[in-house]
mmCIF file of C-alpha atoms and ligand atoms in Angstrom:
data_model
loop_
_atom_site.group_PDB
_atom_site.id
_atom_site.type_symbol
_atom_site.label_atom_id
_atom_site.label_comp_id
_atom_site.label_asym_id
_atom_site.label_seq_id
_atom_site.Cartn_x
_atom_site.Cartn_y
_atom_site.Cartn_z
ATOM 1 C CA UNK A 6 19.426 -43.067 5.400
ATOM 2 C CA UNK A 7 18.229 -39.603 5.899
ATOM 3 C CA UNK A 8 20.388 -37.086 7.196
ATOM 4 C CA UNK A 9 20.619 -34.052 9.431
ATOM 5 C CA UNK A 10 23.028 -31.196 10.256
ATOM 6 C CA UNK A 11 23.739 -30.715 14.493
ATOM 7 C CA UNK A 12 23.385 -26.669 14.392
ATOM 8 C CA UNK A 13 24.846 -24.318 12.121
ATOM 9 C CA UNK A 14 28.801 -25.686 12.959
ATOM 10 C CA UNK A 15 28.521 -29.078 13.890
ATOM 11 C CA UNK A 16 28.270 -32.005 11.945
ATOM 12 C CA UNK A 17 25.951 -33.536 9.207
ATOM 13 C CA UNK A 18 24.689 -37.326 11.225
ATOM 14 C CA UNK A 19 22.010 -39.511 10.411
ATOM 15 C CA UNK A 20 18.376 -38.766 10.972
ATOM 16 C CA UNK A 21 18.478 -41.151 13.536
ATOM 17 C CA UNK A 22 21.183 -41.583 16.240
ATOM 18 C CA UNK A 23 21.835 -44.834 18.333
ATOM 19 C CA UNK A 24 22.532 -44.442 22.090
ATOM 20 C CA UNK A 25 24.168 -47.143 23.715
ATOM 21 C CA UNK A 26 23.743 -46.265 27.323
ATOM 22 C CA UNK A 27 21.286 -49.349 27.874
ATOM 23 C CA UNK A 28 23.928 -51.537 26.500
ATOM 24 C CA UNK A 29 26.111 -51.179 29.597
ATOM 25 C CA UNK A 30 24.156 -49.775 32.500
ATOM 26 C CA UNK A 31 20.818 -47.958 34.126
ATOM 27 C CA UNK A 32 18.263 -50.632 32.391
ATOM 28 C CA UNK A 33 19.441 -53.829 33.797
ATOM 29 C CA UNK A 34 21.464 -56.329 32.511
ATOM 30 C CA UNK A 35 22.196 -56.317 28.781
ATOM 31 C CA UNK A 36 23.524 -59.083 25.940
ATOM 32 C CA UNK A 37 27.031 -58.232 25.144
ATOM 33 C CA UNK A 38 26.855 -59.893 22.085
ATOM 34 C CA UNK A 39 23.588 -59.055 20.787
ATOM 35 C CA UNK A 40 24.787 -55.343 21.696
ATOM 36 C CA UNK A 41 27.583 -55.281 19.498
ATOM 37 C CA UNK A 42 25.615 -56.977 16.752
ATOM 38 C CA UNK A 43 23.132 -53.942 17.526
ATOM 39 C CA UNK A 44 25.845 -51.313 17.377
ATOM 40 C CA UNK A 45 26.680 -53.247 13.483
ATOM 41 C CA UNK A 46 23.285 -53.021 12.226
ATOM 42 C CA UNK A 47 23.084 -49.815 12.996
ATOM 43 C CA UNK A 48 26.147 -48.962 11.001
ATOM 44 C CA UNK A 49 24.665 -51.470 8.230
ATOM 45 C CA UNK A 50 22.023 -49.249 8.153
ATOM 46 C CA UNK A 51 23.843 -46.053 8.093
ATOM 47 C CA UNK A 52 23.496 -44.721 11.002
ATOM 48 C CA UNK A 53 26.312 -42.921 11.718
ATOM 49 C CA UNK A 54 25.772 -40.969 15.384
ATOM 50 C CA UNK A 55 26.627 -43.816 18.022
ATOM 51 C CA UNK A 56 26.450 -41.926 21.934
ATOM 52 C CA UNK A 57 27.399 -42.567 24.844
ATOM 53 C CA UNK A 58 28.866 -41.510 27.879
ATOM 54 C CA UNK A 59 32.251 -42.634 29.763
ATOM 55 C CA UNK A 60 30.621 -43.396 33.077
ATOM 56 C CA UNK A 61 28.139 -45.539 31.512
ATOM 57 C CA UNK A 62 29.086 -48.578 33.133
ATOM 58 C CA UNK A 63 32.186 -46.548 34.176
ATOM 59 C CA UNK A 64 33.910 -47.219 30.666
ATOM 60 C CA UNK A 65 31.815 -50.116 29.863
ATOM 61 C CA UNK A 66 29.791 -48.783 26.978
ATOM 62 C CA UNK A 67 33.004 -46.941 25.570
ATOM 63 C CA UNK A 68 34.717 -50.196 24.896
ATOM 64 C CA UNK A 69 31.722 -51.642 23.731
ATOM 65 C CA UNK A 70 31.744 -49.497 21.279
ATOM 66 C CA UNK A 71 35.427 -49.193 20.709
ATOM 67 C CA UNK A 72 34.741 -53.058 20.038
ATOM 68 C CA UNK A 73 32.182 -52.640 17.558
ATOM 69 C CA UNK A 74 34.068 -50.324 15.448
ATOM 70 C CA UNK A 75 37.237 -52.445 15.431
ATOM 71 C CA UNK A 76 35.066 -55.405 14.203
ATOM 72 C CA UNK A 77 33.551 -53.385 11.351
ATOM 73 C CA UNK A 78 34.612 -52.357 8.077
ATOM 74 C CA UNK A 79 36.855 -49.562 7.269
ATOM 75 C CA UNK A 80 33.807 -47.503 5.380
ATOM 76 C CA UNK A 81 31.310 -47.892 8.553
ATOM 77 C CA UNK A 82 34.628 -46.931 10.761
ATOM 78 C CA UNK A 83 35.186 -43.709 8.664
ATOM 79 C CA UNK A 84 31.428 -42.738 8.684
ATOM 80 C CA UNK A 85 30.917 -43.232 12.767
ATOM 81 C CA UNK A 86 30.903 -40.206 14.756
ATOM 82 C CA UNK A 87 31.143 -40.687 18.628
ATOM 83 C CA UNK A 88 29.430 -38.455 20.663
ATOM 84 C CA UNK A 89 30.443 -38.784 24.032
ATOM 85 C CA UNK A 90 29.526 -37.434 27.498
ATOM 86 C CA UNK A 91 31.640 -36.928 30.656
ATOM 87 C CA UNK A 92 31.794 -35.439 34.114
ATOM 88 C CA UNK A 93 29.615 -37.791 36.293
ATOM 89 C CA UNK A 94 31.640 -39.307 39.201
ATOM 90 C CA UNK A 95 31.313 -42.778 39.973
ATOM 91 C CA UNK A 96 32.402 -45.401 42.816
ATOM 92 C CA UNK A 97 33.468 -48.868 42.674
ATOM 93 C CA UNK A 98 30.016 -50.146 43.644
ATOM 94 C CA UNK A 99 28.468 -47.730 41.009
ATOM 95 C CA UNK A 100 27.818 -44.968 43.378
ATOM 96 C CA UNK A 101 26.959 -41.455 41.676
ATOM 97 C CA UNK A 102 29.116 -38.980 43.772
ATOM 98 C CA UNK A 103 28.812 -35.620 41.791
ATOM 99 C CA UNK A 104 30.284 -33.907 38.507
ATOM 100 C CA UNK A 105 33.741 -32.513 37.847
ATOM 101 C CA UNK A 106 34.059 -29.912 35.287
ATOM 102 C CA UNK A 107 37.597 -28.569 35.705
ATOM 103 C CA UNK A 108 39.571 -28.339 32.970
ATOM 104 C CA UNK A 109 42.455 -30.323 33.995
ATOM 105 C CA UNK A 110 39.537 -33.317 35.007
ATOM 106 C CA UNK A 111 38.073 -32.300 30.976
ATOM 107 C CA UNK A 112 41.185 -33.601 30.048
ATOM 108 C CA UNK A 113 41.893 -36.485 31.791
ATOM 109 C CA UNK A 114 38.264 -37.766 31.133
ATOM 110 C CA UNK A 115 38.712 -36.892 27.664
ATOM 111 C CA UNK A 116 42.620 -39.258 27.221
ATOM 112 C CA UNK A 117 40.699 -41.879 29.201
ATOM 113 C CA UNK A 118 37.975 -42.102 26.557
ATOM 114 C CA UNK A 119 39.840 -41.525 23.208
ATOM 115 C CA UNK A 120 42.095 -45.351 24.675
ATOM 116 C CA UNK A 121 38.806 -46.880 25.673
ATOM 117 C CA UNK A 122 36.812 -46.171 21.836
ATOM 118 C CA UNK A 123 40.224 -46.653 20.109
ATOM 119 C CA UNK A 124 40.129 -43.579 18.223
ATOM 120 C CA UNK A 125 42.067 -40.709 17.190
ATOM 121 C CA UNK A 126 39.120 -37.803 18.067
ATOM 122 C CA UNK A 127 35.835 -37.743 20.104
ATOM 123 C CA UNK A 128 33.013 -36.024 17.396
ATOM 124 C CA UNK A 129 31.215 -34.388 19.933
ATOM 125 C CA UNK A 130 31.832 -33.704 23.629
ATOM 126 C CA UNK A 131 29.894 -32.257 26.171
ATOM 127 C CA UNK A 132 29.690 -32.658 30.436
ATOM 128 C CA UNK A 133 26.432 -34.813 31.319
ATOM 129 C CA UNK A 134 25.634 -32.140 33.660
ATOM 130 C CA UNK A 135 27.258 -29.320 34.496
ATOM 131 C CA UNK A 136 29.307 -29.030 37.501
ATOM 132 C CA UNK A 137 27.543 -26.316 40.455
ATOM 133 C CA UNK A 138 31.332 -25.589 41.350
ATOM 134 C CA UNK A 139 33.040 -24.350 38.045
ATOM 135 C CA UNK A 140 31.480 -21.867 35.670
ATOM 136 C CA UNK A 141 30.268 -23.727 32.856
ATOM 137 C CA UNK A 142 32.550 -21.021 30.934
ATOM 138 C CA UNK A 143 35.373 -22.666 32.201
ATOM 139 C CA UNK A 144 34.327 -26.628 31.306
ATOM 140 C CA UNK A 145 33.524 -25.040 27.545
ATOM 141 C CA UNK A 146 36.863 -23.553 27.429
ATOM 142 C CA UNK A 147 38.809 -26.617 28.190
ATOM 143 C CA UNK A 148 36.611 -28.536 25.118
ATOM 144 C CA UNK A 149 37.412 -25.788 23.208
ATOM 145 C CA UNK A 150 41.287 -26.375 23.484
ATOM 146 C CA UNK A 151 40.737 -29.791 23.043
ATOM 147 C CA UNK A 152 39.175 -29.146 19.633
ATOM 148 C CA UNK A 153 41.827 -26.497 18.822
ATOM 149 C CA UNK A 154 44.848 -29.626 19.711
ATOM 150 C CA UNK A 155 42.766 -32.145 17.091
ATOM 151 C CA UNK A 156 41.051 -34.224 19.837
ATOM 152 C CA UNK A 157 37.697 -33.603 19.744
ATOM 153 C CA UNK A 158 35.664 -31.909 16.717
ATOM 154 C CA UNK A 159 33.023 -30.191 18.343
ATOM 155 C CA UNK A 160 31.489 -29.101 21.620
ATOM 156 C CA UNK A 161 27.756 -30.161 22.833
ATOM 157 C CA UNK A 162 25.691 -29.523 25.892
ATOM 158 C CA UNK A 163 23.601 -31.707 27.635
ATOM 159 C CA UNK A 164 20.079 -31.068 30.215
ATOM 160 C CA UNK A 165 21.189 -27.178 30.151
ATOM 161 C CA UNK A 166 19.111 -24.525 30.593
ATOM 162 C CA UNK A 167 18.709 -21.007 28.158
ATOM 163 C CA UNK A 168 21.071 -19.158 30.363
ATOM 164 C CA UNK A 169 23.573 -21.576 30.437
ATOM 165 C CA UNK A 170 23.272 -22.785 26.642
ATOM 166 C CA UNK A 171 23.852 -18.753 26.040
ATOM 167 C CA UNK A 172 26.895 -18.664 28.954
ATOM 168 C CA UNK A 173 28.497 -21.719 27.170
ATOM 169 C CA UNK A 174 27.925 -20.058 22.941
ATOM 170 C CA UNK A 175 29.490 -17.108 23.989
ATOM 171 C CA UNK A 176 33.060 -19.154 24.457
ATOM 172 C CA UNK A 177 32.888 -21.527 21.260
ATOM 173 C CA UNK A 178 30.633 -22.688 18.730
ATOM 174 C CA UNK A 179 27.942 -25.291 20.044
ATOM 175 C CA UNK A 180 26.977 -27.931 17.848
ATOM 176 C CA UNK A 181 23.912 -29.209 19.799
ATOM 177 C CA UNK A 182 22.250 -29.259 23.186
ATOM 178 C CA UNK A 183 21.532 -33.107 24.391
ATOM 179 C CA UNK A 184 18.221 -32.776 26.354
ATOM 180 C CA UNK A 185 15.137 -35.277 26.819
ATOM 181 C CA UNK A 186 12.328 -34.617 24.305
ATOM 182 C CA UNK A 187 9.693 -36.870 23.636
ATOM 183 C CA UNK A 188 5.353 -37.018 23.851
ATOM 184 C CA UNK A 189 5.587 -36.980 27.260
ATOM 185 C CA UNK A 190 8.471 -34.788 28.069
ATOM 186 C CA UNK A 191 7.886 -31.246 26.574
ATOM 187 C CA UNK A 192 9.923 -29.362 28.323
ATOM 188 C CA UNK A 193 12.114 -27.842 26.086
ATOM 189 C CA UNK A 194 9.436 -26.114 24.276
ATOM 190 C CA UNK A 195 9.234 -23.129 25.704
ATOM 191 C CA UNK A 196 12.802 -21.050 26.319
ATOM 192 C CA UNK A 197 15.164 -24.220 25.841
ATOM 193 C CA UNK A 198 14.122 -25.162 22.272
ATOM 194 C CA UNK A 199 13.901 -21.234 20.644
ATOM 195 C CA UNK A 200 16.859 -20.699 22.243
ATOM 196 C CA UNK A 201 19.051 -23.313 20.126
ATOM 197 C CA UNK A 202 16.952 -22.450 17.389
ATOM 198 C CA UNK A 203 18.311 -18.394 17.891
ATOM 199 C CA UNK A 204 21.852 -19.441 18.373
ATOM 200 C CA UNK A 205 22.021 -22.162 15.526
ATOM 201 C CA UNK A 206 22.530 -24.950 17.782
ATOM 202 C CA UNK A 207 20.663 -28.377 17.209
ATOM 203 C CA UNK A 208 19.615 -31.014 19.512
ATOM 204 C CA UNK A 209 19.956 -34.341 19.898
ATOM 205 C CA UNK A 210 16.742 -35.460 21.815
ATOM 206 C CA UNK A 211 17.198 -38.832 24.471
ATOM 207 C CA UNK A 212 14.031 -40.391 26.457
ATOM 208 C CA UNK A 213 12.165 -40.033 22.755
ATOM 209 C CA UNK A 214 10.262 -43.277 24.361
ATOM 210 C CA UNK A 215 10.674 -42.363 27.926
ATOM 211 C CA UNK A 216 12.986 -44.974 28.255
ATOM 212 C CA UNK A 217 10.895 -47.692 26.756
ATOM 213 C CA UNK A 218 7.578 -46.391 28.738
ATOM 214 C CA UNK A 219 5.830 -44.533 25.619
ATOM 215 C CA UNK A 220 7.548 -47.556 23.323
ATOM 216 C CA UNK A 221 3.974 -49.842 23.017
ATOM 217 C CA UNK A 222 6.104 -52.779 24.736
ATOM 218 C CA UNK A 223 6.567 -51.830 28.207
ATOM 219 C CA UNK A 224 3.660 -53.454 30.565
ATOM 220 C CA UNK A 225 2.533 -52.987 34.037
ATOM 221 C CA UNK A 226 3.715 -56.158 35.091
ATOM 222 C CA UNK A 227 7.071 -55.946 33.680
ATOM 223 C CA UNK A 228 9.183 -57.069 36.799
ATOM 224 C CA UNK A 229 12.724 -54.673 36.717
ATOM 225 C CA UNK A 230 15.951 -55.612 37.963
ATOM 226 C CA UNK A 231 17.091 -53.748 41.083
ATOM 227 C CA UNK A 232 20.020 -52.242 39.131
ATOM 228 C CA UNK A 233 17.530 -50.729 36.269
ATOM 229 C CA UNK A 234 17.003 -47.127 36.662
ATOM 230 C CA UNK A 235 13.255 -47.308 35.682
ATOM 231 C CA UNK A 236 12.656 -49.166 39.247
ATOM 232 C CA UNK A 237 13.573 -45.668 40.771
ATOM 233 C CA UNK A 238 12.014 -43.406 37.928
ATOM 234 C CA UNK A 239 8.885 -41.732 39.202
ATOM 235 C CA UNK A 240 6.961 -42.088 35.689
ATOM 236 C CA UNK A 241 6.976 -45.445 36.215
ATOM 237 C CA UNK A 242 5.375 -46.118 39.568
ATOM 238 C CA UNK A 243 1.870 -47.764 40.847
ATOM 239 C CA UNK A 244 -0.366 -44.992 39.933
ATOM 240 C CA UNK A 245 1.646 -43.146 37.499
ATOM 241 C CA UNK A 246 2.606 -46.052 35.806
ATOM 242 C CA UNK A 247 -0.487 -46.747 35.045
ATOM 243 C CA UNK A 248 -1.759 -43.481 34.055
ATOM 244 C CA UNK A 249 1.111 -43.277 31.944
ATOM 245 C CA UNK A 250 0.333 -46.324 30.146
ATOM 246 C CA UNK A 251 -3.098 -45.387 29.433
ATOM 247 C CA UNK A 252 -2.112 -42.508 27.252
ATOM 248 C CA UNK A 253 0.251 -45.302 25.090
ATOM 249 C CA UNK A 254 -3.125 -47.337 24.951
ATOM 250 C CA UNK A 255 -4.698 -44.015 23.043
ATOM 251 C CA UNK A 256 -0.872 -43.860 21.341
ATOM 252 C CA UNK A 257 -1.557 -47.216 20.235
ATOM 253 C CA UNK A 258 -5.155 -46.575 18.650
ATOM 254 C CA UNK A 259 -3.573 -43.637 16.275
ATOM 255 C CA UNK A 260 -1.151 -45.666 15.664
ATOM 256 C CA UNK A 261 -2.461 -48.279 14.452
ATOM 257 C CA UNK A 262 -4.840 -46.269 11.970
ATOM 258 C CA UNK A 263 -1.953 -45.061 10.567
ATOM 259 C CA UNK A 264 -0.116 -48.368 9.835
ATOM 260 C CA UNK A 265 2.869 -47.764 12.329
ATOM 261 C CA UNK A 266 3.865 -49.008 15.697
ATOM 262 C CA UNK A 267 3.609 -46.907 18.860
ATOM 263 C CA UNK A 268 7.145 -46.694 18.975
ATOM 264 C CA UNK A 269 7.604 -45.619 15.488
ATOM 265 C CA UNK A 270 5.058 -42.876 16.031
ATOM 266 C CA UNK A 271 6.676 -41.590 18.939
ATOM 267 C CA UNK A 272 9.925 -41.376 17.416
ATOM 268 C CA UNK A 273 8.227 -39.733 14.455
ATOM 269 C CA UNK A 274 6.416 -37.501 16.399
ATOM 270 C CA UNK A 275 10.065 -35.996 17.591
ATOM 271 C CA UNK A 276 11.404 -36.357 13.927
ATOM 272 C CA UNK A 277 8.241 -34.018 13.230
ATOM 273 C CA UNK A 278 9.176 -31.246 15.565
ATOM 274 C CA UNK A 279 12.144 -29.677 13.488
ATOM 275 C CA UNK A 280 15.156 -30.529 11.205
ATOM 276 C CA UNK A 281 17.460 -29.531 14.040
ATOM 277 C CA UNK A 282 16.266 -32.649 15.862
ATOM 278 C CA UNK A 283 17.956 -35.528 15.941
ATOM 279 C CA UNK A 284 16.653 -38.593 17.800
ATOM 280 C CA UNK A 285 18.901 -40.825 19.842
ATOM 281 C CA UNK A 286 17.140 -44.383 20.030
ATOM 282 C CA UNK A 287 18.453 -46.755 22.610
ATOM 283 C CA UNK A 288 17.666 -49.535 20.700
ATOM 284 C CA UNK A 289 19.874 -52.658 22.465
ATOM 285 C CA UNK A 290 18.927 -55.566 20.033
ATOM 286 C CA UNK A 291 18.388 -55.463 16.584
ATOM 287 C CA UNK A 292 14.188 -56.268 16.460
ATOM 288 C CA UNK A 293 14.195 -52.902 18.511
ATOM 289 C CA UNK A 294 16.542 -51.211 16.284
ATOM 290 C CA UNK A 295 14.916 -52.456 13.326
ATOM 291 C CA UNK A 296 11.341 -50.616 14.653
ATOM 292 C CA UNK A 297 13.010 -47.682 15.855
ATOM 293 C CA UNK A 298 14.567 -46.955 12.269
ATOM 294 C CA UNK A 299 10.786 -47.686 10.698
ATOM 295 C CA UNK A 300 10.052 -44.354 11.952
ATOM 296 C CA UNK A 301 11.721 -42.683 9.240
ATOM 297 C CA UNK A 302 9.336 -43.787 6.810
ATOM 298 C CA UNK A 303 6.599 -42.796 8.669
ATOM 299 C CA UNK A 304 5.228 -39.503 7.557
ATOM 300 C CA UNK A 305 3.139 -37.583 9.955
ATOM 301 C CA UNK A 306 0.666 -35.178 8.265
ATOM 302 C CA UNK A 307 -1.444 -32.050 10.071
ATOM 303 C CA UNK A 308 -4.390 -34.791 11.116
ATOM 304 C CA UNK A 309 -1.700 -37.461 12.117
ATOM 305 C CA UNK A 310 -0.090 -34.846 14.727
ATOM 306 C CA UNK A 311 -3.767 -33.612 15.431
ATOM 307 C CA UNK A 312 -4.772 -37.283 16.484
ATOM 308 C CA UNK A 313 -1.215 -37.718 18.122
ATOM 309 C CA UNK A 314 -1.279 -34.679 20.717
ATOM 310 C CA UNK A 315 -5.154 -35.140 21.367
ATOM 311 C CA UNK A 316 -4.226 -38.786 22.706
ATOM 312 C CA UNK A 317 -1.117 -37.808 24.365
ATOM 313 C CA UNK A 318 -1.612 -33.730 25.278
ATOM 314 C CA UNK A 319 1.549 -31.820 26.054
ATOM 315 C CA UNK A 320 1.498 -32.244 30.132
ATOM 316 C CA UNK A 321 -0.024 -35.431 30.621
ATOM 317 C CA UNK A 322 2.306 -37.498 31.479
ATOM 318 C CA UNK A 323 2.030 -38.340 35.422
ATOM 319 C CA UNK A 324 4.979 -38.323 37.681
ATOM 320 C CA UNK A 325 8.611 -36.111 37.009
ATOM 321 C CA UNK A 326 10.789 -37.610 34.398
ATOM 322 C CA UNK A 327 13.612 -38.166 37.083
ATOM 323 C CA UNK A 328 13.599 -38.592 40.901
ATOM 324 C CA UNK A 329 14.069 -35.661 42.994
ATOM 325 C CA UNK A 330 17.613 -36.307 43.879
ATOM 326 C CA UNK A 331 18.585 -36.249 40.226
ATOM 327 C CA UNK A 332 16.205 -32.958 39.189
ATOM 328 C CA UNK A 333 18.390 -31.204 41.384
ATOM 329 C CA UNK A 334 21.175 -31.648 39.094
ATOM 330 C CA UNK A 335 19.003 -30.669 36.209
ATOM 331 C CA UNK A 336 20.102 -27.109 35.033
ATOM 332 C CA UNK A 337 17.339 -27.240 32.343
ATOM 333 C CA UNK A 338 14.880 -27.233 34.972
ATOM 334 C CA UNK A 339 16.202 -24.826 36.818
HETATM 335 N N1 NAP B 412 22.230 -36.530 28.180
HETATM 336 C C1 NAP B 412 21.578 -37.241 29.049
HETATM 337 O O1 NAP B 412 21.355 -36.805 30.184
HETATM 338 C C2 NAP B 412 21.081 -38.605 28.689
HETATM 339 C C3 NAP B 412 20.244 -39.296 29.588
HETATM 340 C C4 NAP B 412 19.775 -40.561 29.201
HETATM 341 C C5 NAP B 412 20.126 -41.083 27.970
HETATM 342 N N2 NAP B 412 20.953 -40.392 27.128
HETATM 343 C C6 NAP B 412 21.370 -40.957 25.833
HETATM 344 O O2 NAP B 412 20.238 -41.129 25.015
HETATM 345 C C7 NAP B 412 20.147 -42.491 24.586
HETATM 346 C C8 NAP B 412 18.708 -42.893 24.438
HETATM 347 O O3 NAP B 412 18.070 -42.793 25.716
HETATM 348 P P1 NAP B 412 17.133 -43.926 26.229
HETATM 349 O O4 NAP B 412 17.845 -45.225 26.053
HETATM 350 O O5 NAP B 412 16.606 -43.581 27.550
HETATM 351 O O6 NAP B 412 15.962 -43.787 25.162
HETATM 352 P P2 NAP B 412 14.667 -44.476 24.722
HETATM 353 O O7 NAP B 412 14.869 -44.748 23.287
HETATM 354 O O8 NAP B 412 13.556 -43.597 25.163
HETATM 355 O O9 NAP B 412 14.507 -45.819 25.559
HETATM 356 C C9 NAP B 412 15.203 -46.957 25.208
HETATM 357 C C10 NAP B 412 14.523 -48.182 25.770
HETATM 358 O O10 NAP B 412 13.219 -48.310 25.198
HETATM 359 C C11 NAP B 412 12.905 -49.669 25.002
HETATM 360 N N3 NAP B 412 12.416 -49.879 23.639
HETATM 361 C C12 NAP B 412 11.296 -50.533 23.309
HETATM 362 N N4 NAP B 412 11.116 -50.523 21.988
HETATM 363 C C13 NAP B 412 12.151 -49.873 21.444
HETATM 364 C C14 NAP B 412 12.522 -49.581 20.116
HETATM 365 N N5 NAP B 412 11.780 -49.937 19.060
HETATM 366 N N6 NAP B 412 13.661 -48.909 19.896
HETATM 367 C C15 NAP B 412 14.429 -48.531 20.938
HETATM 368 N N7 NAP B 412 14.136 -48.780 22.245
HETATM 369 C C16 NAP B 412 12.989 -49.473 22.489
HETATM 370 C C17 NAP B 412 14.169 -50.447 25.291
HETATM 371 O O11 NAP B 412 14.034 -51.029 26.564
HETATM 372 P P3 NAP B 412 13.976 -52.591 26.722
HETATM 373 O O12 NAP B 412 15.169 -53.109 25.950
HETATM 374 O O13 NAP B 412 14.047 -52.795 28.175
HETATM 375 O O14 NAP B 412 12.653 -52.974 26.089
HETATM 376 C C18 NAP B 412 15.271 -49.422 25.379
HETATM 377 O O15 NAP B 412 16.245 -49.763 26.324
HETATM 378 C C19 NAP B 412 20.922 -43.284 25.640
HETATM 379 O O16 NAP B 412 21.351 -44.512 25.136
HETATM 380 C C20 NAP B 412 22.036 -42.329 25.958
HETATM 381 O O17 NAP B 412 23.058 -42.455 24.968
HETATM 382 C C21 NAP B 412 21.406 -39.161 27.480
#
């Protein structure tokens, strides 16, 4: 397994991460079993970043996880690192009813998640999004104290914007902004990205398939549960769908010249873009886990990323990669 280092202070993971979000929530239903056999292979395969986030299935995925390490050996337990978003509010009928990011709520959501993984520190923590009412200053500090009492290691960000990342490095040491990257979601590129790269904080890049859009396996016709996010998610309806789609279909002719699936490319298209960057797959059975890690032995040379951004240019992708309710939330595009 290849490795990489999250920023100049946080901590050496593998090349690839695994995010478990699908696992318990957002893309429909999901195999309990097969997710935990997922979660193993991973760790078979040295992959030692496993994220997720506590309202995922409001504590769902975190004892999912908590399960999976319990039922693996003591090496793959030592090498895991959890890194672990919280802050979102939830309901008992799985309502989203805004973000807390008080310091006395840091805590709490931070005791609640150490019982449900069954561990003794969280690797890295960060608020999903940050919280309009408290200064982000303030939700940094608390994470901060947290590290300094032993139960977390390190602080990350996630979906913040430059002025924020540099509001939040000026309390404590960042170890990476959390942020969707991928072909079709470019974002980042222009003040987010140089801005980690100035403060020496790395990024660990979700979406890298556009949640299974850009992966070569999603179809037009692919009927989606009413509870899967996707059914909601502009980039993936009538017209944009389909536009969407079309630029896999040109995906899929450069990758197939160059021996690799579309998904593999995709992921190794982010690999591509830096060192700092760390790709969280959200592989949820092994077949998909087993592609996904392919990627790291796919090299992409000048031509290869030539061919790659002529059939997918930076832009192209139709529709906004969340609907407008949720964009709002969206410091990074702010
Ligand atoms: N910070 C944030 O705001 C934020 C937001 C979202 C996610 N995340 C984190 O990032 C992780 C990854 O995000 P994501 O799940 O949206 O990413 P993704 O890797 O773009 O999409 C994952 C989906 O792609 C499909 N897929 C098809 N082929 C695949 C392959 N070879 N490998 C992996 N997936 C394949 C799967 O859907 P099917 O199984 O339906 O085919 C899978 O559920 C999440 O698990 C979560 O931990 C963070």
């Amino acid at each position: 397994m290849l490795h990489r280092t999250l920023g100049t202070t946080g901590p050496q993971v593998s090349a690839l991460g695994l995010g478990c979000m699908g696992m318990s929530a957002l893309y429909g239903d999901a195999d309990r079993t097969e997710s935990i056999a997922t979660i193993h292979a991973a760790l078979d395969a040295g992959v030692t970043l496993l994220d997720t986030g506590d309202f995922y299935g409001m504590g769902h995925n975190e004892m999912l996880i908590g399960e999976a390490l319990r039922s693996t050996t003591a090496a793959h337990r030592e090498k895991a690192l959890t890194s672990v978003k919280f802050g979102a509010l939830r309901d008992p009928d799985g309502g989203w009813s805004g973000y807390d990011g008080r310091p006395a709520a840091v805590k709490s959501f931070a005791a609640y998640s150490l019982q449900r993984l069954g561990v003794d520190h969280i690797d890295v923590y960060r608020i999903a999004r940050v919280d309009p009412d408290v200064p982000v200053e303030e939700t940094v500090g608390a994470i901060a104290e947290l590290v300094q009492a032993g139960h977390v290691r390190h602080i990350g960000l996630s979906e913040v914007g430059a002025d924020t990342i540099r509001r939040a490095a000026s309390v404590a040491p960042i170890s990476d902004l959390q942020i969707e990257y991928s072909l079709i979601s470019r974002g980042i590129e222009e003040r987010i990205l140089p801005t980690c790269r100035e403060l020496g904080i790395g990024v660990t890049a979700y979406g890298v398939l556009s949640r299974g859009l850009i992966s070569g396996h999603f179809s037009r016709d692919r009927q989606l549960a009413a509870n899967d996010f996707r059914g909601m998610s502009p980039r993936f309806q009538g017209e944009n769908l389909q536009r969407n789609l079309d630029l896999v279909d040109a995906l899929r002719k450069v990758a197939e010249g160059r021996g690799a699936s579309v998904a593999q490319t995709a992921i190794a298209w982010v690999l591509s873009r830096g060192e700092d960057i760390v790709p969280l797959v959200g592989a949820r059975r092994r077949d998909r886990l087993t592609e996904a890690l392919g990627a790291l032995d796919v090299t992409l040379g000048a031509d290869d990323l030539a061919a790659i951004e002529e059939a997918v240019p930076a832009g192209a992708a139709a529709g906004e990669r969340y609907p407008a309710s949720q964009m709002a939330h969206l410091d990074s595009e702010h």
